[in-house]
Amino acid sequence: MVLVWGHKLLNGTYVLGKCLKPNATLHPFWGIHFANYCSNSPNKPVIIHDRVSQQRKTAEGLQVQPPKDVAVDRTSPEEKTEINFDKAIKDEMKSHFKLLKDEIMNNWVGPGGRPLHEVMLEQAKVVWQFRGREDLDKWVVTSDKLIGGRSEVFLKMGKNNQSALFYGTLSSEAPRDGDSSQSGFCTMMSSIPRGAFARKQPHDWSGFNTLYLRIRGDGRPWMVNIRQDTDFIQRSNQMYSYFMFTRGGPYWQEVKIPFSKFFFSNKGRIRDVQTPVMLDKIASLGFTLSDKVDGPFFLEIDFIGVFKDPTHTEEFAYENSPEISPRLFK
């Protein structure tokens, strides 16, 4: 008798584990009888046969219409990626017209939304300062690697994110291309500002007469370059330049260079005919190191600005003779 009840108990537990769902919790005694009822149910083999047949048909790839109660994979409207070129163009035009509106309103009121009388009486203006990564993105660094040289340049934020550090290694070794005989320069140049519809927006420094910088260097001489934007075709190798001498050491120095001192050059050569800088058409400003002294260098910049020095009355520091430039004296 004990053996019979043990056999039924084991058999009922085995069938119960196959018939009951995981969330079914029954007393062991009732589980035995419920398991026997499931195993003796006449509908169970039919249901299993239908499910297996449907799976077999699906696996064999028969072209059978799916039942109505079977879910078909579809992409929900939220997951669909809509590509609308007309909408993208409209959004782009809206953003550019908004920029154009801001430019017009600022010209009516004043740069930066300030009153015009404040702008006209302003004596100093900070054009570039370095307080974050977005300030570095306004500058581009290059070296003689463009022509096959070996100089290296880097630009990063200084200590406590209060300055920009331009550093690297200068190498005057000429590239082995069989064409270039000289090398050794590193340059840091500001990007040309852009407005609505990617239009150039040159800086207007016509109300100032002096370039004002706060820097700290290693004692090397630098060349400060100004490129102007005109309505005519402007060659990239034409610029106005002047020298900047760093003292070296741990102390900051303030550099003031009058715009009247900048001379016109082309491909690094000073032109015979000199003309003053058009201060209302300034495209970019940069620094170049090419002193032919190989080795490491650094230049740390706090800010770059302009100001109006009332004691400086010189309009232009260079002369032009009628023999050299007769068209200037007509």
mmCIF file of N, CA, C and O in Angstrom, residues 186-271:
data_model
loop_
_atom_site.group_PDB
_atom_site.id
_atom_site.type_symbol
_atom_site.label_atom_id
_atom_site.label_comp_id
_atom_site.label_asym_id
_atom_site.label_seq_id
_atom_site.Cartn_x
_atom_site.Cartn_y
_atom_site.Cartn_z
ATOM 1 N N CYS A 186 55.373 78.519 -36.812
ATOM 2 C CA CYS A 186 54.179 78.078 -36.089
ATOM 3 C C CYS A 186 53.247 79.265 -35.987
ATOM 4 O O CYS A 186 53.678 80.379 -35.659
ATOM 5 N N THR A 187 51.957 79.034 -36.232
ATOM 6 C CA THR A 187 50.992 80.127 -36.335
ATOM 7 C C THR A 187 49.738 79.808 -35.551
ATOM 8 O O THR A 187 49.270 78.668 -35.541
ATOM 9 N N MET A 188 49.188 80.831 -34.941
ATOM 10 C CA MET A 188 47.898 80.782 -34.263
ATOM 11 C C MET A 188 47.049 81.915 -34.827
ATOM 12 O O MET A 188 47.412 83.081 -34.726
ATOM 13 N N MET A 189 45.917 81.566 -35.470
ATOM 14 C CA MET A 189 45.108 82.552 -36.192
ATOM 15 C C MET A 189 43.643 82.422 -35.786
ATOM 16 O O MET A 189 43.127 81.315 -35.647
ATOM 17 N N SER A 190 42.986 83.562 -35.605
ATOM 18 C CA SER A 190 41.569 83.558 -35.245
ATOM 19 C C SER A 190 40.722 83.252 -36.469
ATOM 20 O O SER A 190 41.083 83.589 -37.604
ATOM 21 N N SER A 191 39.587 82.605 -36.241
ATOM 22 C CA SER A 191 38.667 82.285 -37.331
ATOM 23 C C SER A 191 37.873 83.523 -37.737
ATOM 24 O O SER A 191 37.625 84.417 -36.920
ATOM 25 N N ILE A 192 37.474 83.562 -39.000
ATOM 26 C CA ILE A 192 36.682 84.687 -39.489
ATOM 27 C C ILE A 192 35.265 84.567 -38.943
ATOM 28 O O ILE A 192 34.620 83.526 -39.106
ATOM 29 N N PRO A 193 34.764 85.570 -38.264
ATOM 30 C CA PRO A 193 33.395 85.481 -37.721
ATOM 31 C C PRO A 193 32.362 85.445 -38.834
ATOM 32 O O PRO A 193 32.512 86.095 -39.864
ATOM 33 N N ARG A 194 31.311 84.664 -38.597
ATOM 34 C CA ARG A 194 30.249 84.486 -39.584
ATOM 35 C C ARG A 194 28.914 84.888 -38.979
ATOM 36 O O ARG A 194 28.670 84.716 -37.785
ATOM 37 N N GLY A 195 28.038 85.418 -39.844
ATOM 38 C CA GLY A 195 26.701 85.800 -39.430
ATOM 39 C C GLY A 195 25.653 84.962 -40.120
ATOM 40 O O GLY A 195 25.870 83.800 -40.458
ATOM 41 N N ALA A 196 24.475 85.541 -40.337
ATOM 42 C CA ALA A 196 23.390 84.836 -41.009
ATOM 43 C C ALA A 196 23.776 84.503 -42.438
ATOM 44 O O ALA A 196 24.457 85.284 -43.121
ATOM 45 N N PHE A 197 23.357 83.304 -42.897
ATOM 46 C CA PHE A 197 23.654 82.806 -44.227
ATOM 47 C C PHE A 197 25.161 82.709 -44.478
ATOM 48 O O PHE A 197 25.637 82.895 -45.592
ATOM 49 N N ALA A 198 25.931 82.444 -43.401
ATOM 50 C CA ALA A 198 27.388 82.248 -43.468
ATOM 51 C C ALA A 198 28.111 83.463 -44.038
ATOM 52 O O ALA A 198 29.173 83.331 -44.655
ATOM 53 N N ARG A 199 27.547 84.642 -43.840
ATOM 54 C CA ARG A 199 28.198 85.859 -44.322
ATOM 55 C C ARG A 199 29.359 86.238 -43.407
ATOM 56 O O ARG A 199 29.318 86.031 -42.198
ATOM 57 N N LYS A 200 30.401 86.797 -44.002
ATOM 58 C CA LYS A 200 31.524 87.286 -43.216
ATOM 59 C C LYS A 200 31.109 88.530 -42.435
ATOM 60 O O LYS A 200 30.443 89.423 -42.967
ATOM 61 N N GLN A 201 31.512 88.568 -41.189
ATOM 62 C CA GLN A 201 31.253 89.728 -40.336
ATOM 63 C C GLN A 201 32.579 90.246 -39.792
ATOM 64 O O GLN A 201 33.009 89.859 -38.700
ATOM 65 N N PRO A 202 33.280 91.079 -40.551
ATOM 66 C CA PRO A 202 34.588 91.571 -40.080
ATOM 67 C C PRO A 202 34.438 92.438 -38.838
ATOM 68 O O PRO A 202 33.396 93.048 -38.585
ATOM 69 N N HIS A 203 35.512 92.477 -38.069
ATOM 70 C CA HIS A 203 35.531 93.310 -36.869
ATOM 71 C C HIS A 203 35.658 94.786 -37.269
ATOM 72 O O HIS A 203 36.388 95.129 -38.205
ATOM 73 N N ASP A 204 34.976 95.629 -36.554
ATOM 74 C CA ASP A 204 35.038 97.081 -36.784
ATOM 75 C C ASP A 204 35.776 97.715 -35.614
ATOM 76 O O ASP A 204 35.242 97.862 -34.518
ATOM 77 N N TRP A 205 37.039 98.065 -35.855
ATOM 78 C CA TRP A 205 37.864 98.711 -34.842
ATOM 79 C C TRP A 205 38.162 100.160 -35.204
ATOM 80 O O TRP A 205 39.154 100.733 -34.775
ATOM 81 N N SER A 206 37.291 100.754 -35.983
ATOM 82 C CA SER A 206 37.546 102.120 -36.456
ATOM 83 C C SER A 206 37.532 103.135 -35.322
ATOM 84 O O SER A 206 38.083 104.228 -35.471
ATOM 85 N N GLY A 207 36.908 102.811 -34.200
ATOM 86 C CA GLY A 207 36.878 103.749 -33.069
ATOM 87 C C GLY A 207 38.064 103.624 -32.148
ATOM 88 O O GLY A 207 38.103 104.303 -31.109
ATOM 89 N N PHE A 208 39.043 102.780 -32.494
ATOM 90 C CA PHE A 208 40.216 102.559 -31.642
ATOM 91 C C PHE A 208 41.485 102.737 -32.469
ATOM 92 O O PHE A 208 41.452 102.694 -33.697
ATOM 93 N N ASN A 209 42.602 102.931 -31.774
ATOM 94 C CA ASN A 209 43.865 103.149 -32.483
ATOM 95 C C ASN A 209 45.011 102.278 -31.967
ATOM 96 O O ASN A 209 46.131 102.404 -32.449
ATOM 97 N N THR A 210 44.741 101.378 -31.015
ATOM 98 C CA THR A 210 45.818 100.590 -30.415
ATOM 99 C C THR A 210 45.330 99.179 -30.117
ATOM 100 O O THR A 210 44.200 98.988 -29.649
ATOM 101 N N LEU A 211 46.206 98.206 -30.389
ATOM 102 C CA LEU A 211 45.952 96.817 -30.017
ATOM 103 C C LEU A 211 46.496 96.583 -28.618
ATOM 104 O O LEU A 211 47.622 96.972 -28.290
ATOM 105 N N TYR A 212 45.708 95.921 -27.789
ATOM 106 C CA TYR A 212 46.046 95.773 -26.366
ATOM 107 C C TYR A 212 46.001 94.288 -26.016
ATOM 108 O O TYR A 212 44.974 93.636 -26.201
ATOM 109 N N LEU A 213 47.125 93.751 -25.491
ATOM 110 C CA LEU A 213 47.215 92.340 -25.149
ATOM 111 C C LEU A 213 47.813 92.168 -23.757
ATOM 112 O O LEU A 213 48.646 92.979 -23.322
ATOM 113 N N ARG A 214 47.406 91.113 -23.101
ATOM 114 C CA ARG A 214 48.021 90.691 -21.835
ATOM 115 C C ARG A 214 48.544 89.275 -22.053
ATOM 116 O O ARG A 214 47.768 88.340 -22.212
ATOM 117 N N ILE A 215 49.871 89.131 -22.053
ATOM 118 C CA ILE A 215 50.496 87.873 -22.438
ATOM 119 C C ILE A 215 51.600 87.507 -21.447
ATOM 120 O O ILE A 215 51.996 88.307 -20.583
ATOM 121 N N ARG A 216 52.089 86.289 -21.624
ATOM 122 C CA ARG A 216 53.257 85.821 -20.883
ATOM 123 C C ARG A 216 53.990 84.829 -21.778
ATOM 124 O O ARG A 216 53.410 83.822 -22.203
ATOM 125 N N GLY A 217 55.254 85.123 -22.080
ATOM 126 C CA GLY A 217 56.003 84.306 -23.024
ATOM 127 C C GLY A 217 57.320 83.822 -22.465
ATOM 128 O O GLY A 217 57.625 83.979 -21.271
ATOM 129 N N ASP A 218 58.131 83.246 -23.369
ATOM 130 C CA ASP A 218 59.420 82.676 -22.970
ATOM 131 C C ASP A 218 60.596 83.499 -23.472
ATOM 132 O O ASP A 218 61.725 83.006 -23.493
ATOM 133 N N GLY A 219 60.373 84.731 -23.859
ATOM 134 C CA GLY A 219 61.450 85.606 -24.309
ATOM 135 C C GLY A 219 61.643 85.623 -25.809
ATOM 136 O O GLY A 219 62.496 86.366 -26.311
ATOM 137 N N ARG A 220 60.858 84.889 -26.554
ATOM 138 C CA ARG A 220 61.010 84.864 -28.008
ATOM 139 C C ARG A 220 60.278 86.042 -28.651
ATOM 140 O O ARG A 220 59.277 86.525 -28.119
ATOM 141 N N PRO A 221 60.749 86.480 -29.816
ATOM 142 C CA PRO A 221 60.014 87.518 -30.560
ATOM 143 C C PRO A 221 58.918 86.893 -31.420
ATOM 144 O O PRO A 221 59.135 85.870 -32.075
ATOM 145 N N TRP A 222 57.767 87.504 -31.427
ATOM 146 C CA TRP A 222 56.621 87.032 -32.195
ATOM 147 C C TRP A 222 56.220 88.093 -33.213
ATOM 148 O O TRP A 222 56.488 89.277 -33.040
ATOM 149 N N MET A 223 55.546 87.624 -34.248
ATOM 150 C CA MET A 223 54.981 88.525 -35.245
ATOM 151 C C MET A 223 53.468 88.532 -35.094
ATOM 152 O O MET A 223 52.827 87.478 -35.150
ATOM 153 N N VAL A 224 52.908 89.722 -34.891
ATOM 154 C CA VAL A 224 51.457 89.883 -34.798
ATOM 155 C C VAL A 224 50.937 90.228 -36.185
ATOM 156 O O VAL A 224 51.398 91.192 -36.809
ATOM 157 N N ASN A 225 49.986 89.438 -36.670
ATOM 158 C CA ASN A 225 49.486 89.585 -38.039
ATOM 159 C C ASN A 225 48.010 89.964 -38.028
ATOM 160 O O ASN A 225 47.221 89.407 -37.250
ATOM 161 N N ILE A 226 47.657 90.886 -38.905
ATOM 162 C CA ILE A 226 46.267 91.318 -39.083
ATOM 163 C C ILE A 226 45.898 91.126 -40.548
ATOM 164 O O ILE A 226 46.602 91.612 -41.442
ATOM 165 N N ARG A 227 44.817 90.407 -40.761
ATOM 166 C CA ARG A 227 44.277 90.246 -42.110
ATOM 167 C C ARG A 227 42.997 91.053 -42.218
ATOM 168 O O ARG A 227 42.157 91.011 -41.321
ATOM 169 N N GLN A 228 42.871 91.774 -43.306
ATOM 170 C CA GLN A 228 41.683 92.588 -43.510
ATOM 171 C C GLN A 228 40.831 91.991 -44.618
ATOM 172 O O GLN A 228 41.329 91.389 -45.557
ATOM 173 N N ASP A 229 39.539 92.176 -44.493
ATOM 174 C CA ASP A 229 38.582 91.651 -45.467
ATOM 175 C C ASP A 229 38.074 92.808 -46.314
ATOM 176 O O ASP A 229 37.555 93.802 -45.793
ATOM 177 N N THR A 230 38.234 92.702 -47.619
ATOM 178 C CA THR A 230 37.802 93.750 -48.536
ATOM 179 C C THR A 230 36.814 93.174 -49.528
ATOM 180 O O THR A 230 36.576 91.975 -49.593
ATOM 181 N N ASP A 231 36.220 94.042 -50.327
ATOM 182 C CA ASP A 231 35.281 93.613 -51.365
ATOM 183 C C ASP A 231 35.994 93.025 -52.575
ATOM 184 O O ASP A 231 35.353 92.427 -53.440
ATOM 185 N N PHE A 232 37.298 93.203 -52.647
ATOM 186 C CA PHE A 232 38.057 92.666 -53.761
ATOM 187 C C PHE A 232 38.665 91.322 -53.369
ATOM 188 O O PHE A 232 38.614 90.900 -52.224
ATOM 189 N N ILE A 233 39.256 90.653 -54.351
ATOM 190 C CA ILE A 233 39.899 89.369 -54.084
ATOM 191 C C ILE A 233 41.124 89.601 -53.203
ATOM 192 O O ILE A 233 42.018 90.368 -53.554
ATOM 193 N N GLN A 234 41.124 88.961 -52.040
ATOM 194 C CA GLN A 234 42.204 89.128 -51.088
ATOM 195 C C GLN A 234 43.041 87.857 -51.033
ATOM 196 O O GLN A 234 42.532 86.783 -50.754
ATOM 197 N N ARG A 235 44.313 87.965 -51.313
ATOM 198 C CA ARG A 235 45.184 86.813 -51.243
ATOM 199 C C ARG A 235 45.458 86.466 -49.775
ATOM 200 O O ARG A 235 45.604 87.341 -48.931
ATOM 201 N N SER A 236 45.560 85.173 -49.529
ATOM 202 C CA SER A 236 45.741 84.727 -48.146
ATOM 203 C C SER A 236 47.122 85.062 -47.603
ATOM 204 O O SER A 236 47.318 85.070 -46.389
ATOM 205 N N ASN A 237 48.101 85.327 -48.473
ATOM 206 C CA ASN A 237 49.454 85.604 -47.997
ATOM 207 C C ASN A 237 49.719 87.099 -47.862
ATOM 208 O O ASN A 237 50.861 87.516 -47.698
ATOM 209 N N GLN A 238 48.709 87.929 -47.972
ATOM 210 C CA GLN A 238 48.850 89.368 -47.766
ATOM 211 C C GLN A 238 48.299 89.734 -46.391
ATOM 212 O O GLN A 238 47.192 89.334 -46.044
ATOM 213 N N MET A 239 49.091 90.492 -45.613
ATOM 214 C CA MET A 239 48.678 90.831 -44.258
ATOM 215 C C MET A 239 49.462 92.039 -43.768
ATOM 216 O O MET A 239 50.429 92.490 -44.411
ATOM 217 N N TYR A 240 49.017 92.557 -42.639
ATOM 218 C CA TYR A 240 49.717 93.623 -41.932
ATOM 219 C C TYR A 240 50.356 93.022 -40.691
ATOM 220 O O TYR A 240 49.711 92.245 -39.970
ATOM 221 N N SER A 241 51.613 93.397 -40.433
ATOM 222 C CA SER A 241 52.359 92.747 -39.359
ATOM 223 C C SER A 241 53.130 93.768 -38.538
ATOM 224 O O SER A 241 53.427 94.876 -39.001
ATOM 225 N N TYR A 242 53.446 93.347 -37.312
ATOM 226 C CA TYR A 242 54.340 94.107 -36.440
ATOM 227 C C TYR A 242 54.904 93.147 -35.397
ATOM 228 O O TYR A 242 54.352 92.072 -35.156
ATOM 229 N N PHE A 243 56.015 93.552 -34.766
ATOM 230 C CA PHE A 243 56.737 92.678 -33.859
ATOM 231 C C PHE A 243 56.209 92.817 -32.423
ATOM 232 O O PHE A 243 55.798 93.900 -31.990
ATOM 233 N N MET A 244 56.277 91.704 -31.714
ATOM 234 C CA MET A 244 55.917 91.668 -30.296
ATOM 235 C C MET A 244 57.010 90.889 -29.565
ATOM 236 O O MET A 244 57.272 89.721 -29.884
ATOM 237 N N PHE A 245 57.645 91.521 -28.604
ATOM 238 C CA PHE A 245 58.757 90.912 -27.884
ATOM 239 C C PHE A 245 58.283 90.516 -26.487
ATOM 240 O O PHE A 245 57.777 91.347 -25.721
ATOM 241 N N THR A 246 58.457 89.240 -26.164
ATOM 242 C CA THR A 246 58.090 88.747 -24.840
ATOM 243 C C THR A 246 59.305 88.802 -23.920
ATOM 244 O O THR A 246 60.446 88.624 -24.358
ATOM 245 N N ARG A 247 59.049 89.007 -22.655
ATOM 246 C CA ARG A 247 60.134 89.173 -21.689
ATOM 247 C C ARG A 247 60.637 87.851 -21.130
ATOM 248 O O ARG A 247 61.786 87.744 -20.719
ATOM 249 N N GLY A 248 59.774 86.865 -21.075
ATOM 250 C CA GLY A 248 60.145 85.637 -20.394
ATOM 251 C C GLY A 248 59.925 85.758 -18.895
ATOM 252 O O GLY A 248 59.656 86.843 -18.375
ATOM 253 N N GLY A 249 60.029 84.637 -18.218
ATOM 254 C CA GLY A 249 59.831 84.671 -16.777
ATOM 255 C C GLY A 249 58.379 84.462 -16.403
ATOM 256 O O GLY A 249 57.501 84.306 -17.260
ATOM 257 N N PRO A 250 58.088 84.479 -15.096
ATOM 258 C CA PRO A 250 56.736 84.140 -14.632
ATOM 259 C C PRO A 250 55.752 85.301 -14.616
ATOM 260 O O PRO A 250 54.602 85.113 -14.231
ATOM 261 N N TYR A 251 56.183 86.498 -15.005
ATOM 262 C CA TYR A 251 55.328 87.668 -14.843
ATOM 263 C C TYR A 251 54.572 87.971 -16.136
ATOM 264 O O TYR A 251 55.085 87.819 -17.244
ATOM 265 N N TRP A 252 53.348 88.470 -15.963
ATOM 266 C CA TRP A 252 52.538 88.902 -17.093
ATOM 267 C C TRP A 252 53.024 90.248 -17.581
ATOM 268 O O TRP A 252 53.542 91.064 -16.813
ATOM 269 N N GLN A 253 52.826 90.493 -18.865
ATOM 270 C CA GLN A 253 53.161 91.790 -19.434
ATOM 271 C C GLN A 253 52.018 92.274 -20.323
ATOM 272 O O GLN A 253 51.319 91.476 -20.940
ATOM 273 N N GLU A 254 51.834 93.566 -20.328
ATOM 274 C CA GLU A 254 50.809 94.203 -21.156
ATOM 275 C C GLU A 254 51.483 94.832 -22.369
ATOM 276 O O GLU A 254 52.407 95.632 -22.229
ATOM 277 N N VAL A 255 50.994 94.433 -23.542
ATOM 278 C CA VAL A 255 51.579 94.893 -24.805
ATOM 279 C C VAL A 255 50.582 95.821 -25.490
ATOM 280 O O VAL A 255 49.406 95.468 -25.657
ATOM 281 N N LYS A 256 51.054 96.983 -25.906
ATOM 282 C CA LYS A 256 50.226 97.957 -26.624
ATOM 283 C C LYS A 256 50.927 98.298 -27.937
ATOM 284 O O LYS A 256 52.044 98.808 -27.949
ATOM 285 N N ILE A 257 50.248 97.990 -29.037
ATOM 286 C CA ILE A 257 50.803 98.227 -30.366
ATOM 287 C C ILE A 257 49.851 99.128 -31.137
ATOM 288 O O ILE A 257 48.717 98.721 -31.436
ATOM 289 N N PRO A 258 50.241 100.338 -31.490
ATOM 290 C CA PRO A 258 49.365 101.197 -32.299
ATOM 291 C C PRO A 258 49.161 100.595 -33.691
ATOM 292 O O PRO A 258 50.075 100.011 -34.282
ATOM 293 N N PHE A 259 47.981 100.748 -34.206
ATOM 294 C CA PHE A 259 47.684 100.236 -35.537
ATOM 295 C C PHE A 259 48.479 100.958 -36.620
ATOM 296 O O PHE A 259 48.686 100.420 -37.714
ATOM 297 N N SER A 260 48.947 102.146 -36.337
ATOM 298 C CA SER A 260 49.736 102.893 -37.318
ATOM 299 C C SER A 260 51.100 102.264 -37.546
ATOM 300 O O SER A 260 51.765 102.573 -38.545
ATOM 301 N N LYS A 261 51.546 101.369 -36.652
ATOM 302 C CA LYS A 261 52.853 100.732 -36.781
ATOM 303 C C LYS A 261 52.827 99.491 -37.679
ATOM 304 O O LYS A 261 53.886 99.010 -38.081
ATOM 305 N N PHE A 262 51.661 98.961 -37.978
ATOM 306 C CA PHE A 262 51.584 97.738 -38.769
ATOM 307 C C PHE A 262 51.952 98.040 -40.222
ATOM 308 O O PHE A 262 51.429 98.981 -40.829
ATOM 309 N N PHE A 263 52.845 97.228 -40.779
ATOM 310 C CA PHE A 263 53.297 97.403 -42.160
ATOM 311 C C PHE A 263 52.728 96.293 -43.027
ATOM 312 O O PHE A 263 52.445 95.183 -42.579
ATOM 313 N N PHE A 264 52.586 96.603 -44.311
ATOM 314 C CA PHE A 264 51.978 95.692 -45.268
ATOM 315 C C PHE A 264 53.038 94.765 -45.839
ATOM 316 O O PHE A 264 54.118 95.210 -46.241
ATOM 317 N N SER A 265 52.730 93.458 -45.896
ATOM 318 C CA SER A 265 53.680 92.472 -46.409
ATOM 319 C C SER A 265 52.948 91.477 -47.290
ATOM 320 O O SER A 265 51.727 91.298 -47.192
ATOM 321 N N ASN A 266 53.727 90.828 -48.145
ATOM 322 C CA ASN A 266 53.195 89.823 -49.065
ATOM 323 C C ASN A 266 54.190 88.667 -49.126
ATOM 324 O O ASN A 266 55.344 88.856 -49.490
ATOM 325 N N LYS A 267 53.738 87.475 -48.738
ATOM 326 C CA LYS A 267 54.590 86.286 -48.678
ATOM 327 C C LYS A 267 55.805 86.524 -47.786
ATOM 328 O O LYS A 267 56.918 86.055 -48.060
ATOM 329 N N GLY A 268 55.596 87.240 -46.691
ATOM 330 C CA GLY A 268 56.669 87.482 -45.744
ATOM 331 C C GLY A 268 57.622 88.596 -46.120
ATOM 332 O O GLY A 268 58.576 88.867 -45.379
ATOM 333 N N ARG A 269 57.392 89.275 -47.238
ATOM 334 C CA ARG A 269 58.265 90.361 -47.678
ATOM 335 C C ARG A 269 57.546 91.693 -47.553
ATOM 336 O O ARG A 269 56.378 91.813 -47.935
ATOM 337 N N ILE A 270 58.243 92.681 -47.021
ATOM 338 C CA ILE A 270 57.658 94.006 -46.843
ATOM 339 C C ILE A 270 57.521 94.685 -48.197
ATOM 340 O O ILE A 270 58.487 94.781 -48.974
ATOM 341 N N ARG A 271 56.327 95.145 -48.481
ATOM 342 C CA ARG A 271 56.068 95.797 -49.765
ATOM 343 C C ARG A 271 56.606 97.224 -49.760
ATOM 344 O O ARG A 271 56.660 97.900 -48.728
#
